[in-house]
mmCIF file of C-alpha atoms in Angstrom:
data_model
loop_
_atom_site.group_PDB
_atom_site.id
_atom_site.type_symbol
_atom_site.label_atom_id
_atom_site.label_comp_id
_atom_site.label_asym_id
_atom_site.label_seq_id
_atom_site.Cartn_x
_atom_site.Cartn_y
_atom_site.Cartn_z
ATOM 1 C CA MET A 26 0.385 -0.030 0.089
ATOM 2 C CA GLU A 27 2.870 2.380 0.727
ATOM 3 C CA PHE A 28 4.395 1.867 -2.406
ATOM 4 C CA LEU A 29 1.493 3.256 -4.223
ATOM 5 C CA LEU A 30 1.291 5.356 -2.208
ATOM 6 C CA TYR A 31 5.572 6.341 -3.463
ATOM 7 C CA LEU A 32 4.099 6.148 -7.094
ATOM 8 C CA LEU A 33 0.781 8.397 -6.782
ATOM 9 C CA LEU A 34 3.080 11.147 -4.900
ATOM 10 C CA GLY A 35 5.538 10.871 -7.743
ATOM 11 C CA ALA A 36 3.150 11.459 -10.605
ATOM 12 C CA CYS A 37 2.121 14.359 -8.579
ATOM 13 C CA ALA A 38 5.676 16.504 -7.980
ATOM 14 C CA GLY A 39 6.225 14.695 -11.799
ATOM 15 C CA VAL A 40 3.192 17.181 -13.040
ATOM 16 C CA LEU A 41 4.637 19.601 -10.189
ATOM 17 C CA ALA A 42 7.990 20.412 -11.648
ATOM 18 C CA GLY A 43 6.943 20.448 -15.677
ATOM 19 C CA LEU A 44 4.346 22.766 -14.706
ATOM 20 C CA PHE A 45 5.524 25.735 -12.443
ATOM 21 C CA GLY A 46 9.107 24.714 -12.126
ATOM 22 C CA VAL A 47 9.455 23.183 -8.887
ATOM 23 C CA GLY A 48 11.316 20.086 -7.930
ATOM 24 C CA GLY A 49 7.717 19.026 -5.863
ATOM 25 C CA GLY A 50 9.823 18.970 -2.784
ATOM 26 C CA ILE A 51 7.594 20.941 -1.530
ATOM 27 C CA ILE A 52 4.732 18.224 -1.992
ATOM 28 C CA ILE A 53 7.114 15.257 -1.818
ATOM 29 C CA VAL A 54 8.339 16.238 1.462
ATOM 30 C CA PRO A 55 4.557 16.187 3.887
ATOM 31 C CA VAL A 56 3.428 13.021 2.224
ATOM 32 C CA LEU A 57 6.554 11.335 3.363
ATOM 33 C CA VAL A 58 6.213 12.804 7.019
ATOM 34 C CA PHE A 59 2.952 11.106 7.201
ATOM 35 C CA SER A 60 3.834 8.339 5.624
ATOM 36 C CA PHE A 61 6.665 8.010 7.886
ATOM 37 C CA THR A 62 4.894 8.380 11.251
ATOM 38 C CA LEU A 63 1.884 5.697 9.668
ATOM 39 C CA GLN A 64 5.099 3.303 8.904
ATOM 40 C CA GLY A 65 6.209 3.541 12.579
ATOM 41 C CA PHE A 66 9.544 5.730 12.087
ATOM 42 C CA ASP A 67 11.403 8.059 14.599
ATOM 43 C CA PRO A 68 10.575 10.699 14.851
ATOM 44 C CA GLN A 69 13.888 12.333 15.236
ATOM 45 C CA VAL A 70 14.392 11.034 11.929
ATOM 46 C CA LEU A 71 11.567 10.412 9.839
ATOM 47 C CA THR A 72 11.377 14.625 8.765
ATOM 48 C CA HIS A 73 15.392 14.035 7.792
ATOM 49 C CA LEU A 74 14.459 11.136 6.147
ATOM 50 C CA ALA A 75 11.384 12.875 3.978
ATOM 51 C CA VAL A 76 13.257 16.216 3.200
ATOM 52 C CA GLY A 77 16.556 13.553 1.779
ATOM 53 C CA THR A 78 14.105 11.450 0.072
ATOM 54 C CA SER A 79 12.787 14.566 -1.871
ATOM 55 C CA LEU A 80 15.867 15.829 -2.697
ATOM 56 C CA ALA A 81 16.857 12.607 -4.708
ATOM 57 C CA SER A 82 13.660 12.158 -6.193
ATOM 58 C CA ILE A 83 13.780 15.650 -7.674
ATOM 59 C CA ILE A 84 16.910 13.792 -9.272
ATOM 60 C CA PHE A 85 15.085 12.082 -11.530
ATOM 61 C CA THR A 86 11.356 14.564 -12.118
ATOM 62 C CA SER A 87 14.228 17.632 -13.169
ATOM 63 C CA VAL A 88 16.369 15.544 -15.973
ATOM 64 C CA ASN A 89 13.080 15.330 -18.299
ATOM 65 C CA ALA A 90 10.641 18.227 -17.273
ATOM 66 C CA VAL A 91 14.753 20.020 -18.155
ATOM 67 C CA ARG A 92 14.776 17.896 -21.553
ATOM 68 C CA GLU A 93 11.011 18.278 -22.705
ATOM 69 C CA HIS A 94 12.117 22.923 -22.260
ATOM 70 C CA GLN A 95 14.741 22.428 -23.720
ATOM 71 C CA ARG A 96 13.053 21.401 -26.723
ATOM 72 C CA LYS A 97 10.555 24.486 -26.648
ATOM 73 C CA GLY A 98 14.644 26.126 -26.197
ATOM 74 C CA ALA A 99 13.054 27.852 -22.936
ATOM 75 C CA VAL A 100 15.682 27.149 -21.152
ATOM 76 C CA ARG A 101 19.009 29.919 -19.894
ATOM 77 C CA TRP A 102 22.118 28.338 -19.844
ATOM 78 C CA PRO A 103 24.830 30.961 -19.281
ATOM 79 C CA VAL A 104 21.900 31.443 -16.387
ATOM 80 C CA PHE A 105 22.150 28.262 -15.069
ATOM 81 C CA ALA A 106 26.200 27.463 -15.063
ATOM 82 C CA TRP A 107 26.478 30.533 -13.250
ATOM 83 C CA MET A 108 23.747 29.486 -10.508
ATOM 84 C CA THR A 109 24.618 26.478 -10.326
ATOM 85 C CA VAL A 110 28.574 27.606 -9.276
ATOM 86 C CA GLY A 111 27.065 28.895 -6.076
ATOM 87 C CA ILE A 112 23.738 25.783 -5.882
ATOM 88 C CA LEU A 113 27.306 23.628 -5.433
ATOM 89 C CA ILE A 114 28.310 26.118 -2.251
ATOM 90 C CA GLY A 115 25.266 27.084 -1.053
ATOM 91 C CA ALA A 116 22.985 23.296 -1.141
ATOM 92 C CA GLY A 117 26.406 21.745 0.905
ATOM 93 C CA PHE A 118 25.612 24.065 3.040
ATOM 94 C CA GLY A 119 21.819 24.085 3.800
ATOM 95 C CA ALA A 120 22.496 19.716 4.541
ATOM 96 C CA ILE A 121 25.264 20.345 6.849
ATOM 97 C CA THR A 122 22.237 22.898 8.673
ATOM 98 C CA ALA A 123 18.668 21.100 7.743
ATOM 99 C CA GLU A 124 21.091 18.138 10.159
ATOM 100 C CA ALA A 125 21.995 20.536 12.489
ATOM 101 C CA ILE A 126 17.556 20.252 13.448
ATOM 102 C CA SER A 127 16.346 18.898 15.557
ATOM 103 C CA GLY A 128 13.374 16.595 13.604
ATOM 104 C CA PRO A 129 10.428 18.744 15.052
ATOM 105 C CA HIS A 130 12.235 22.022 14.572
ATOM 106 C CA LEU A 131 12.316 21.925 11.350
ATOM 107 C CA GLN A 132 8.465 19.854 10.537
ATOM 108 C CA ARG A 133 7.736 23.637 12.154
ATOM 109 C CA ILE A 134 10.339 25.139 9.453
ATOM 110 C CA ILE A 135 8.673 23.353 5.998
ATOM 111 C CA GLY A 136 5.254 24.375 7.414
ATOM 112 C CA VAL A 137 5.739 28.081 7.624
ATOM 113 C CA PHE A 138 7.706 27.469 3.910
ATOM 114 C CA ALA A 139 4.334 25.587 3.096
ATOM 115 C CA LEU A 140 2.054 28.962 4.165
ATOM 116 C CA VAL A 141 4.307 31.307 2.402
ATOM 117 C CA VAL A 142 4.004 29.262 -1.064
ATOM 118 C CA ALA A 143 0.457 28.612 0.047
ATOM 119 C CA ALA A 144 0.041 32.291 -0.523
ATOM 120 C CA GLN A 145 1.957 33.362 -2.968
ATOM 121 C CA LEU A 146 0.536 31.144 -4.972
ATOM 122 C CA ALA A 147 -3.137 31.963 -4.263
ATOM 123 C CA LEU A 148 -2.965 35.932 -4.579
ATOM 124 C CA ASP A 149 -0.681 35.700 -7.809
ATOM 125 C CA LEU A 150 1.877 37.102 -6.214
ATOM 126 C CA LYS A 151 4.811 37.931 -8.228
ATOM 127 C CA PRO A 152 7.855 40.370 -8.539
ATOM 128 C CA LYS A 153 7.205 43.233 -10.925
ATOM 129 C CA ALA A 154 10.309 42.190 -14.025
ATOM 130 C CA SER A 155 11.997 45.853 -12.852
ATOM 131 C CA ARG A 156 16.192 44.642 -12.883
ATOM 132 C CA THR A 157 17.753 43.157 -15.041
ATOM 133 C CA VAL A 158 19.868 39.533 -15.034
ATOM 134 C CA PRO A 159 22.006 40.574 -13.042
ATOM 135 C CA GLY A 160 25.881 39.664 -13.975
ATOM 136 C CA LYS A 161 28.467 36.835 -12.878
ATOM 137 C CA GLY A 162 28.673 37.810 -8.677
ATOM 138 C CA GLY A 163 25.063 37.963 -8.740
ATOM 139 C CA LEU A 164 23.791 35.247 -10.140
ATOM 140 C CA THR A 165 26.508 33.138 -8.032
ATOM 141 C CA LEU A 166 25.296 34.805 -4.695
ATOM 142 C CA ALA A 167 21.907 33.939 -5.739
ATOM 143 C CA GLY A 168 22.326 30.476 -6.460
ATOM 144 C CA THR A 169 24.108 29.956 -3.006
ATOM 145 C CA VAL A 170 21.107 31.668 -0.850
ATOM 146 C CA ILE A 171 18.118 29.349 -3.087
ATOM 147 C CA GLY A 172 20.645 26.419 -3.219
ATOM 148 C CA TRP A 173 21.025 26.322 0.977
ATOM 149 C CA ALA A 174 17.493 27.360 1.454
ATOM 150 C CA SER A 175 15.844 24.454 -0.936
ATOM 151 C CA ALA A 176 18.252 22.261 0.816
ATOM 152 C CA ILE A 177 16.772 23.051 4.519
ATOM 153 C CA PHE A 178 12.949 22.919 2.492
ATOM 154 C CA GLY A 179 14.015 19.074 0.558
ATOM 155 C CA ILE A 180 12.891 20.965 -3.050
ATOM 156 C CA GLY A 181 14.290 21.520 -6.038
ATOM 157 C CA GLY A 182 14.436 25.636 -5.618
ATOM 158 C CA GLY A 183 11.686 26.442 -8.124
ATOM 159 C CA SER A 184 9.690 28.663 -5.720
ATOM 160 C CA LEU A 185 12.780 30.373 -5.147
ATOM 161 C CA THR A 186 14.214 30.409 -8.050
ATOM 162 C CA VAL A 187 11.115 31.689 -10.631
ATOM 163 C CA PRO A 188 10.201 34.298 -8.439
ATOM 164 C CA PHE A 189 13.966 36.062 -8.487
ATOM 165 C CA LEU A 190 13.957 35.237 -12.384
ATOM 166 C CA THR A 191 10.986 37.443 -13.321
ATOM 167 C CA TRP A 192 12.130 39.939 -10.858
ATOM 168 C CA ARG A 193 14.885 40.025 -12.842
ATOM 169 C CA SER A 194 13.236 40.424 -16.346
ATOM 170 C CA VAL A 195 13.653 36.359 -17.268
ATOM 171 C CA PRO A 196 9.879 35.226 -19.524
ATOM 172 C CA MET A 197 7.815 33.180 -17.586
ATOM 173 C CA GLN A 198 8.671 30.247 -19.532
ATOM 174 C CA GLN A 199 12.314 31.177 -19.592
ATOM 175 C CA ALA A 200 11.853 31.186 -15.276
ATOM 176 C CA VAL A 201 10.522 28.158 -14.857
ATOM 177 C CA ALA A 202 12.844 26.464 -17.368
ATOM 178 C CA THR A 203 15.735 27.367 -16.045
ATOM 179 C CA SER A 204 14.636 26.994 -12.648
ATOM 180 C CA SER A 205 14.273 23.346 -13.681
ATOM 181 C CA ALA A 206 17.625 23.402 -15.224
ATOM 182 C CA CYS A 207 18.614 24.449 -11.504
ATOM 183 C CA GLY A 208 16.539 22.238 -9.803
ATOM 184 C CA LEU A 209 19.111 19.054 -10.946
ATOM 185 C CA PRO A 210 22.614 20.848 -9.652
ATOM 186 C CA ILE A 211 20.440 21.416 -6.148
ATOM 187 C CA ALA A 212 18.800 17.577 -5.800
ATOM 188 C CA VAL A 213 22.528 16.141 -6.607
ATOM 189 C CA VAL A 214 25.033 18.297 -3.858
ATOM 190 C CA SER A 215 21.838 18.100 -1.451
ATOM 191 C CA ALA A 216 20.568 14.871 -1.831
ATOM 192 C CA LEU A 217 24.844 13.345 -1.437
ATOM 193 C CA SER A 218 24.921 15.542 1.393
ATOM 194 C CA PHE A 219 22.678 13.718 3.275
ATOM 195 C CA MET A 220 23.325 10.847 2.571
ATOM 196 C CA ILE A 221 26.206 10.604 4.287
ATOM 197 C CA LEU A 222 24.877 12.924 7.227
ATOM 198 C CA GLY A 223 22.978 10.234 8.121
ATOM 199 C CA TRP A 224 25.282 7.104 7.298
ATOM 200 C CA HIS A 225 25.902 6.027 10.299
ATOM 201 C CA ASP A 226 22.510 7.036 12.200
ATOM 202 C CA PRO A 227 21.512 3.973 14.183
ATOM 203 C CA LEU A 228 17.753 4.689 14.731
ATOM 204 C CA LEU A 229 17.721 5.227 10.751
ATOM 205 C CA PRO A 230 14.898 2.292 8.821
ATOM 206 C CA ALA A 231 15.914 -0.474 7.041
ATOM 207 C CA HIS A 232 16.871 0.537 3.064
ATOM 208 C CA SER A 233 17.651 3.476 4.161
ATOM 209 C CA LEU A 234 20.988 5.307 2.398
ATOM 210 C CA GLY A 235 21.410 7.540 4.730
ATOM 211 C CA PHE A 236 18.908 10.017 4.841
ATOM 212 C CA VAL A 237 17.725 8.992 1.745
ATOM 213 C CA TYR A 238 14.340 5.883 1.834
ATOM 214 C CA LEU A 239 14.907 3.243 -0.778
ATOM 215 C CA PRO A 240 10.859 2.443 -1.467
ATOM 216 C CA ALA A 241 9.799 5.892 -1.330
ATOM 217 C CA LEU A 242 13.359 6.980 -4.213
ATOM 218 C CA LEU A 243 11.701 4.252 -6.918
ATOM 219 C CA GLY A 244 8.577 4.282 -6.473
ATOM 220 C CA ILE A 245 8.397 8.453 -6.559
ATOM 221 C CA ALA A 246 11.316 7.706 -9.676
ATOM 222 C CA LEU A 247 8.341 5.612 -11.816
ATOM 223 C CA THR A 248 6.090 8.101 -12.493
ATOM 224 C CA SER A 249 8.419 10.844 -12.032
ATOM 225 C CA MET A 250 9.761 11.408 -14.539
ATOM 226 C CA VAL A 251 7.410 9.574 -17.092
ATOM 227 C CA PHE A 252 4.483 12.767 -15.857
ATOM 228 C CA ALA A 253 7.415 15.456 -15.204
ATOM 229 C CA ARG A 254 7.246 16.099 -19.873
ATOM 230 C CA PHE A 255 3.569 15.990 -19.081
ATOM 231 C CA GLY A 256 3.063 18.258 -16.913
ATOM 232 C CA ALA A 257 5.936 20.903 -18.896
ATOM 233 C CA ARG A 258 4.295 20.172 -22.027
ATOM 234 C CA LEU A 259 0.855 21.996 -20.098
ATOM 235 C CA ALA A 260 3.496 24.558 -19.087
ATOM 236 C CA HIS A 261 3.095 25.689 -22.740
ATOM 237 C CA ARG A 262 -0.073 25.223 -22.802
ATOM 238 C CA LEU A 263 -2.645 25.997 -20.835
ATOM 239 C CA SER A 264 -2.573 28.981 -18.089
ATOM 240 C CA PRO A 265 -2.692 27.553 -14.168
ATOM 241 C CA ARG A 266 -4.303 29.639 -12.336
ATOM 242 C CA LEU A 267 -6.713 27.309 -11.240
ATOM 243 C CA LEU A 268 -4.278 24.890 -10.223
ATOM 244 C CA LYS A 269 -2.568 27.506 -8.578
ATOM 245 C CA ARG A 270 -4.966 28.075 -5.886
ATOM 246 C CA LEU A 271 -6.231 24.047 -6.156
ATOM 247 C CA PHE A 272 -1.883 23.753 -4.849
ATOM 248 C CA ALA A 273 -2.674 26.436 -2.411
ATOM 249 C CA ALA A 274 -5.569 25.389 -0.784
ATOM 250 C CA LEU A 275 -3.278 22.316 -0.172
ATOM 251 C CA LEU A 276 0.020 23.816 0.878
ATOM 252 C CA PHE A 277 -2.521 25.477 3.584
ATOM 253 C CA CYS A 278 -3.780 22.463 5.373
ATOM 254 C CA VAL A 279 0.115 21.089 5.337
ATOM 255 C CA GLY A 280 0.843 24.330 6.385
ATOM 256 C CA LEU A 281 -0.918 24.528 9.869
ATOM 257 C CA SER A 282 -0.668 20.525 10.404
ATOM 258 C CA PHE A 283 3.335 20.819 10.657
ATOM 259 C CA LEU A 284 3.141 24.141 12.724
ATOM 260 C CA PHE A 285 0.164 22.917 15.324
#
């Protein structure tokens, strides 16, 4: 039954990855926390396990989403390259930061983040395109901050990267596509860091590779890679306004449940 949940979760995450340029982690992490709680995993490690597994799954989600966006010629590769320099630094430090936070406190932090993202989606808050794309140093600094925060929240960074690029006058479709590309180095570095940091933790359940739970990763990866391409196609055809608001309502409930 749990594996069927992981398959469904992967499908949802894949569509979100392609449609909004997010890695799907904003929904993967809460569902994994609830699932791991029901499975009786230790409260001290289950949130870290959910975050690490989410980040590992985003590797598979990002690959297909980026391929589909690249077919449309929408990825800004020079922007991606310099942001990745910062991401490689920030994501590693983010994983170390998350590992130093207790499981219950990490849940509350993720809950607050879910509420912020819900508000942004529901109210359709977008920064105005008021500045041009920064230089190499500015992109590297932005990548460092986004990589650090993404590793803590277990996300691909889309909810941070897309608004930043939009603010810097990158057209929305290119911002979503470039964000999807940035999600890949975030996921790779963060997932490897979570594996290493949790390698010898005695509280982890069987079939864990550090803070990555392999059965959940397999289920999510199997469906997310297929549905990410579907979501990327939708991003170039549909106005996702209603879906954004429904997604915001779900995140609002998730955020509240993590806080109370």
